[in-house]
Coordinates of C-alpha atoms in Angstrom, one line a residue:
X1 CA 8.2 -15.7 4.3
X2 CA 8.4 -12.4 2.8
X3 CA 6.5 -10.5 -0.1
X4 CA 9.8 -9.6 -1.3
X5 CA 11.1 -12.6 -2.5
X6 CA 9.3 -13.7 -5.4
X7 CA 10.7 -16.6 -6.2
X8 CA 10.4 -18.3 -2.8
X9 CA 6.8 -16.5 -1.7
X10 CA 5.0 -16.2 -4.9
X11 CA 3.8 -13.1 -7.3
X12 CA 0.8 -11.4 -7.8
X13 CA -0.1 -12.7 -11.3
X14 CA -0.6 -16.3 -9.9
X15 CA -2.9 -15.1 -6.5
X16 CA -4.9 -13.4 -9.5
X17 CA -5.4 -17.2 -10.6
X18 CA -6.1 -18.7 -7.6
X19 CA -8.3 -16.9 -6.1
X20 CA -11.2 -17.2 -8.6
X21 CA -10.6 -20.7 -8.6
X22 CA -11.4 -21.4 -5.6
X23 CA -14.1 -18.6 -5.3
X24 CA -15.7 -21.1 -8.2
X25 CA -14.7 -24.6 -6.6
X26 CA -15.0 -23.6 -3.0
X27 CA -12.1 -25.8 -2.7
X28 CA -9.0 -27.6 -4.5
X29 CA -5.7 -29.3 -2.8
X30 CA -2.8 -27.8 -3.9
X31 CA -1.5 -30.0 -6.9
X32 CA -4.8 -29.4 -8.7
X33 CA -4.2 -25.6 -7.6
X34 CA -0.6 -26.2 -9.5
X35 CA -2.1 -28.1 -12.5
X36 CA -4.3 -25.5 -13.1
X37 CA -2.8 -22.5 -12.4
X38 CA 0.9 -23.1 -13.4
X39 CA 1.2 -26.2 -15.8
X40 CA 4.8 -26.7 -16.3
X41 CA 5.3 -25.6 -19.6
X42 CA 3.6 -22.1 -19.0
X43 CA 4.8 -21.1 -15.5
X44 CA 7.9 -22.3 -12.6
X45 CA 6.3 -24.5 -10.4
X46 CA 7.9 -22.9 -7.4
X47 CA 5.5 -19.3 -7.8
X48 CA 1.9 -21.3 -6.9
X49 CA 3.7 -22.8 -3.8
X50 CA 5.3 -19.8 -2.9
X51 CA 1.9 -17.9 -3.3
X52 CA 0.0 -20.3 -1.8
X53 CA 2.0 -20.8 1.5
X54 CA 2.5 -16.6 1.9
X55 CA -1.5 -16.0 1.3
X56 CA -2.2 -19.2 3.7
X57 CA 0.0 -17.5 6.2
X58 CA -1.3 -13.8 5.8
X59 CA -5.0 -14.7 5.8
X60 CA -6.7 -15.0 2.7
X61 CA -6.5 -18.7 2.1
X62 CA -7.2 -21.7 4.7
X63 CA -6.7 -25.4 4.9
X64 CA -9.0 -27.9 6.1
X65 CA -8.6 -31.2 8.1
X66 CA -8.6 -32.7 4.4
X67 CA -5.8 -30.4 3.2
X68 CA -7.6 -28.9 0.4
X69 CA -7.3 -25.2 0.0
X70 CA -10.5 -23.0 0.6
X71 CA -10.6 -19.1 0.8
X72 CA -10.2 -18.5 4.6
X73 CA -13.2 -18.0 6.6
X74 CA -12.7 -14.5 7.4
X75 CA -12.5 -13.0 4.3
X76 CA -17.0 -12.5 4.1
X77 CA -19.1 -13.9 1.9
X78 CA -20.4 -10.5 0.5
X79 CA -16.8 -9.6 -0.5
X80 CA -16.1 -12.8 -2.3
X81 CA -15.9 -11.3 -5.5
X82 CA -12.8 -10.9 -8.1
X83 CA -13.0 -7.3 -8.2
X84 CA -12.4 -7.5 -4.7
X85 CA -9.2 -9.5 -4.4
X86 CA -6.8 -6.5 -4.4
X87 CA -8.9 -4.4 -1.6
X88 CA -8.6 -7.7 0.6
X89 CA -5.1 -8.5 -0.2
X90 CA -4.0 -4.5 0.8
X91 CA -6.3 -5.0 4.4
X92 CA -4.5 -8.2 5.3
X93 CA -0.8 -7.1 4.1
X94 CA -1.7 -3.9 6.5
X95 CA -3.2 -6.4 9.2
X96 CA -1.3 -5.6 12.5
X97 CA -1.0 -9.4 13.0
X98 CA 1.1 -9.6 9.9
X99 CA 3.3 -6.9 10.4
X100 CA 3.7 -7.5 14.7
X101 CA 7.5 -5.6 13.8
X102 CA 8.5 -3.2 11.1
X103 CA 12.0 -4.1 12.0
X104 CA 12.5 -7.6 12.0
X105 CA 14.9 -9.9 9.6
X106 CA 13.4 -13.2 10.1
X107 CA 10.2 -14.4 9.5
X108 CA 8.6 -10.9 8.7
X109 CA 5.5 -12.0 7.1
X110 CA 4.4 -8.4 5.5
X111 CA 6.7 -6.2 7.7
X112 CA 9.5 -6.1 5.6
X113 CA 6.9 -4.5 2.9
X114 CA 5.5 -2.6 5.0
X115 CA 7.8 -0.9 6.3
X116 CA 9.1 0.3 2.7
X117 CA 5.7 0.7 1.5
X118 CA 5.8 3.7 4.3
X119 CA 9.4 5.1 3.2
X120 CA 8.2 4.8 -0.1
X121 CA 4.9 6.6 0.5
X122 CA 7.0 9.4 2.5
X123 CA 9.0 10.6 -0.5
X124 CA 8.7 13.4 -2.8
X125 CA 5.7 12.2 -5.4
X126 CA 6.1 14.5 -7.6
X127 CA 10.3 13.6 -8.0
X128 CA 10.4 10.7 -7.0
X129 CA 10.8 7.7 -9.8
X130 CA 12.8 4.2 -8.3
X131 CA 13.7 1.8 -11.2
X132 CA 16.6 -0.5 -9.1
X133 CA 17.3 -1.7 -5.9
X134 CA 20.3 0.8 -6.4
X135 CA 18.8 3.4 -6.5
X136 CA 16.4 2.8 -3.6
X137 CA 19.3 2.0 -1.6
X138 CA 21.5 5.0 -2.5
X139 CA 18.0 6.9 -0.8
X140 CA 18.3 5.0 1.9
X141 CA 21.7 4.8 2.6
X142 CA 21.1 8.7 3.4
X143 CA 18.1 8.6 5.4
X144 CA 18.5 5.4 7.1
X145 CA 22.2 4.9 7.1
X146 CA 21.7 2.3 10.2
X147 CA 20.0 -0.4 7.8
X148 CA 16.4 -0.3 9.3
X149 CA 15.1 -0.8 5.9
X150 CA 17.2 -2.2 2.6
X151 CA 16.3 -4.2 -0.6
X152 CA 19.5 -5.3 -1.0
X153 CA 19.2 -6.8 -4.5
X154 CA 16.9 -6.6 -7.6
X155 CA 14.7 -9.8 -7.1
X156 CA 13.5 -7.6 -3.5
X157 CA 12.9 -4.5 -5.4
X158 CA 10.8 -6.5 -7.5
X159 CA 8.6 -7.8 -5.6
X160 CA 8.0 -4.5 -4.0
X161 CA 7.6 -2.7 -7.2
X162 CA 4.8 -4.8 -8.3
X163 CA 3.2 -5.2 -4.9
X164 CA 3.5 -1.8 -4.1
X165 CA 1.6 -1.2 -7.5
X166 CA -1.0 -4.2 -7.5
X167 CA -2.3 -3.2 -4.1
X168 CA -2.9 0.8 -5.3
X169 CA 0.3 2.8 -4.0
X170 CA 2.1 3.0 -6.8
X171 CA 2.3 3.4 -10.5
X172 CA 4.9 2.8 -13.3
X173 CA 4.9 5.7 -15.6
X174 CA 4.6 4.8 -19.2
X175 CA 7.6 3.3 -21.0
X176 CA 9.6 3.5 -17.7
X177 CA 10.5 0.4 -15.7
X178 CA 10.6 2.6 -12.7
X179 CA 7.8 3.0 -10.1
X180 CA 6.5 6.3 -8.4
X181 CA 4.7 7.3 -4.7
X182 CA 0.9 7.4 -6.1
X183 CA -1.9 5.8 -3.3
X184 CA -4.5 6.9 -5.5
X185 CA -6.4 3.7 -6.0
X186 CA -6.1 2.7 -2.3
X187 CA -7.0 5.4 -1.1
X188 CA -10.0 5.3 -3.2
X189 CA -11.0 1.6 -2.3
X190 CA -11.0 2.9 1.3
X191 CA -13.4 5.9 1.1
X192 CA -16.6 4.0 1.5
X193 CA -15.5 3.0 4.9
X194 CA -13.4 5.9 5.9
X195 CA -16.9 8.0 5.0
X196 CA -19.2 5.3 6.4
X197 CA -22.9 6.9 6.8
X198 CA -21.6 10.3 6.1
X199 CA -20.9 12.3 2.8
X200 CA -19.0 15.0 4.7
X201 CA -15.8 15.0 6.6
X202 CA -13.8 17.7 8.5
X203 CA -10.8 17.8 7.1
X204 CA -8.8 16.5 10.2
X205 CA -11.3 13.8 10.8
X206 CA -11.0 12.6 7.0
X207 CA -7.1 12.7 7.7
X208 CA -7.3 10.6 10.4
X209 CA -9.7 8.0 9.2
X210 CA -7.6 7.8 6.2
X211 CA -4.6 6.9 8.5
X212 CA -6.4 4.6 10.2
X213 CA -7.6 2.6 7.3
X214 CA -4.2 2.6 5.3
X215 CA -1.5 3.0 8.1
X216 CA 1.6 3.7 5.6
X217 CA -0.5 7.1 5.0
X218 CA -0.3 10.2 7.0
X219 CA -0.8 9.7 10.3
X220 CA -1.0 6.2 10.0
X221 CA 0.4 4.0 12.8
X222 CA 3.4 2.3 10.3
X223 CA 3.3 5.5 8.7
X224 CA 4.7 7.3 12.0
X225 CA 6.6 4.3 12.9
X226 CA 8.9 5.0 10.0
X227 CA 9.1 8.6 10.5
X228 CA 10.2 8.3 14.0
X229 CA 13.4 6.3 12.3
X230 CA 13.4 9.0 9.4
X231 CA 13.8 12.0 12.0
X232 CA 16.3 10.6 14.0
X233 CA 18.5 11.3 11.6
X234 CA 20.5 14.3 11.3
X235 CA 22.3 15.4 8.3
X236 CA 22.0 17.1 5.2
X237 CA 20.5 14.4 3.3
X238 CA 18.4 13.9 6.2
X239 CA 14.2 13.4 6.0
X240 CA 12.3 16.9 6.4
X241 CA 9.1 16.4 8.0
X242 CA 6.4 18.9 6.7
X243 CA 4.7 21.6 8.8
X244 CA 1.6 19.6 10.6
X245 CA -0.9 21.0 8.4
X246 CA 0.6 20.1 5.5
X247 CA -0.4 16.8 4.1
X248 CA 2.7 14.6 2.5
X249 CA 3.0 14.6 -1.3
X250 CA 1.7 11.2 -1.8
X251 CA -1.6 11.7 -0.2
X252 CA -1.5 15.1 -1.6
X253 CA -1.2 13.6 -5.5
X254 CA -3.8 11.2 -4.6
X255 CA -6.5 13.7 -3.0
X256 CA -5.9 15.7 -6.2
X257 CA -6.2 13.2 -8.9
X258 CA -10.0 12.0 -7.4
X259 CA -10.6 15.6 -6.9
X260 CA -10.5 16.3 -10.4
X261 CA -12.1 12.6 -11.5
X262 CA -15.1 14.4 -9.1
X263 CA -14.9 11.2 -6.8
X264 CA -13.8 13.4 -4.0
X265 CA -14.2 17.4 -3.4
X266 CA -12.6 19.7 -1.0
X267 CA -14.0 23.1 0.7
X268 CA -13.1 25.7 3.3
X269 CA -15.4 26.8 5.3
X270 CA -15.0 30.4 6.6
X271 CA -15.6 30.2 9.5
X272 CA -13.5 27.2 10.5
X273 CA -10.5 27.6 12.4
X274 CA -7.5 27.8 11.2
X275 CA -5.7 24.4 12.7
X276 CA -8.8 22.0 11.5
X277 CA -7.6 22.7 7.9
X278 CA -5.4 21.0 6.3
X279 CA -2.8 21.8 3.0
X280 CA -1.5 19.7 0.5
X281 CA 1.7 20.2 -1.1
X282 CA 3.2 20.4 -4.4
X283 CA 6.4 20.5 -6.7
X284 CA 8.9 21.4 -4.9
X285 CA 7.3 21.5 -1.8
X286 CA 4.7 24.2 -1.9
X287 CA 1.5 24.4 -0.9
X288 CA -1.0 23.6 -3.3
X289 CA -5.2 24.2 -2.4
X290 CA -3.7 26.2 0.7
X291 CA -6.9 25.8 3.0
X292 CA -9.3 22.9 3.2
X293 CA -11.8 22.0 6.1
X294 CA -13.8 19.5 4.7
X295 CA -14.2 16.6 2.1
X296 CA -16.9 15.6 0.2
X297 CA -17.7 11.6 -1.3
X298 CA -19.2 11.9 -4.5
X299 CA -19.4 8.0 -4.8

């Protein structure tokens, strides 16, 4: 399985219609699932198998001795709530059991997505807009000429386009079928547990919690994973890495958007040293908000 293919392991619209079903029914086998959620005449068959076999296999759906389908015992009671659907979906996509190697051609489960999801998340935000597999390729070819990472056709970028924008890292600007590097409503999601008890951060602490909770970000464990491939490469269309102070522009657009929603603010302190701070970057790679030691959760 893969959450590329679409047609073979399901789309995002029909785990939208699942899900509340069973969070009302507790339970369903899977032909009532497909009578009620894709009735022949409305939607292809093959997408609530496809979705149901990929979110069985990632974590978010179970089946019992009497093969109906019930949300899977993991997932909490107190999170059991529609709203919550896409914050769940993004923590098992991420889950290291699903994505045991970035690299692998065969039975990737998320990896494949993954992996992208970090290439994706380590271009230029403020240039970067992807509307084909072509296009994503051509990239690619350049940065990672040794095939580490490829969509290879449209029904691949697809499904990554619209995963990539239903789990909050990404967005397709207005009357464009393209899709551009924006974590903003992940990142958001994740700020009551990156700031836990606290309403203040250091800068380098909030970094690194930030990494930790949504790995294709900075610092993040996929997130360095893909670098590592990225910098191996040397050539003039090569990957640049930024200075180590400087955050990427992805994070950077996303730390700036809640910053001026007032969901997040940003300080220096003066008399904090100069490598706890942090930059973020802008057009054309400048520095944008050049110091910052701290972050505040205005929740």
């Amino acid at each position: 399985m893969s959450l590329l293919n679409l047609p073979t392991d399901g789309i995002y619209t029909v785990l939208v219609a699942i899900f509340p079903l069973l969070l009302s029914k507790k339970n369903l086998t899977k032909e009532q699932l497909r009578k009620l959620c894709a009735p022949p005449e409305a939607c292809h068959q093959g997408h609530i198998s496809g979705t149901l076999n990929t979110w069985i296999s990632l974590g978010l759906f179970d089946v019992n001795s009497d093969g109906a389908v019930t949300i899977h015992p993991d997932v909490l009671g107190s999170e059991r709530k529609l709203e919550n659907l896409r914050k769940i979906a993004r923590r098992l996509a991420l889950d290291p059991k699903n994505n045991a190697d970035l690299w692998a051609k065969e039975g990737t489960r998320s990896a494949d997505f993954t992996s992208a999801l970090s290439w994706f998340l380590a271009q230029d935000a403020w240039s970067t807009e992807i509307k084909s597999d072509k296009e994503a390729d051509s990239i690619l070819t350049h940065q990672l000429p040794s095939g580490e990472i490829k969509f290879q056709n449209n029904t691949r970028w697809n499904g990554f386009n619209q995963w990539t924008s239903f789990l909050g890292f990404g967005c397709n600007p207005r009357f464009s079928s393209g899709i551009t590097p924006d974590p903003t409503e992940a990142v958001r999601d994740a700020l009551p547990a990156v700031f836990g008890k606290h309403k203040t951060l250091p800068a380098k602490d909030f970094i690194r919690k930030i990494g930790d909770a949504l790995p294709v970000l900075d610092g993040g464990d996929y997130r360095r994973q893909v670098e590592g491939a990225l910098l191996s490469q040397d050539s003039q269309y090569s990957w640049r890495a930024l200075p180590e102070d400087q955050l990427s522009t992805s994070l950077s657009r996303a730390l700036v958007r809640l910053h001026e929603e007032g969901v997040l603010r940003h300080s220096l302190k003066a008399d904090v040293h100069h490598q706890m701070r942090v930059r973020l970057t802008g057009r054309g790679g400048g520095q944008i908000l050049k110091d910052i030691s701290e972050f505040s959760h205005h929740s």
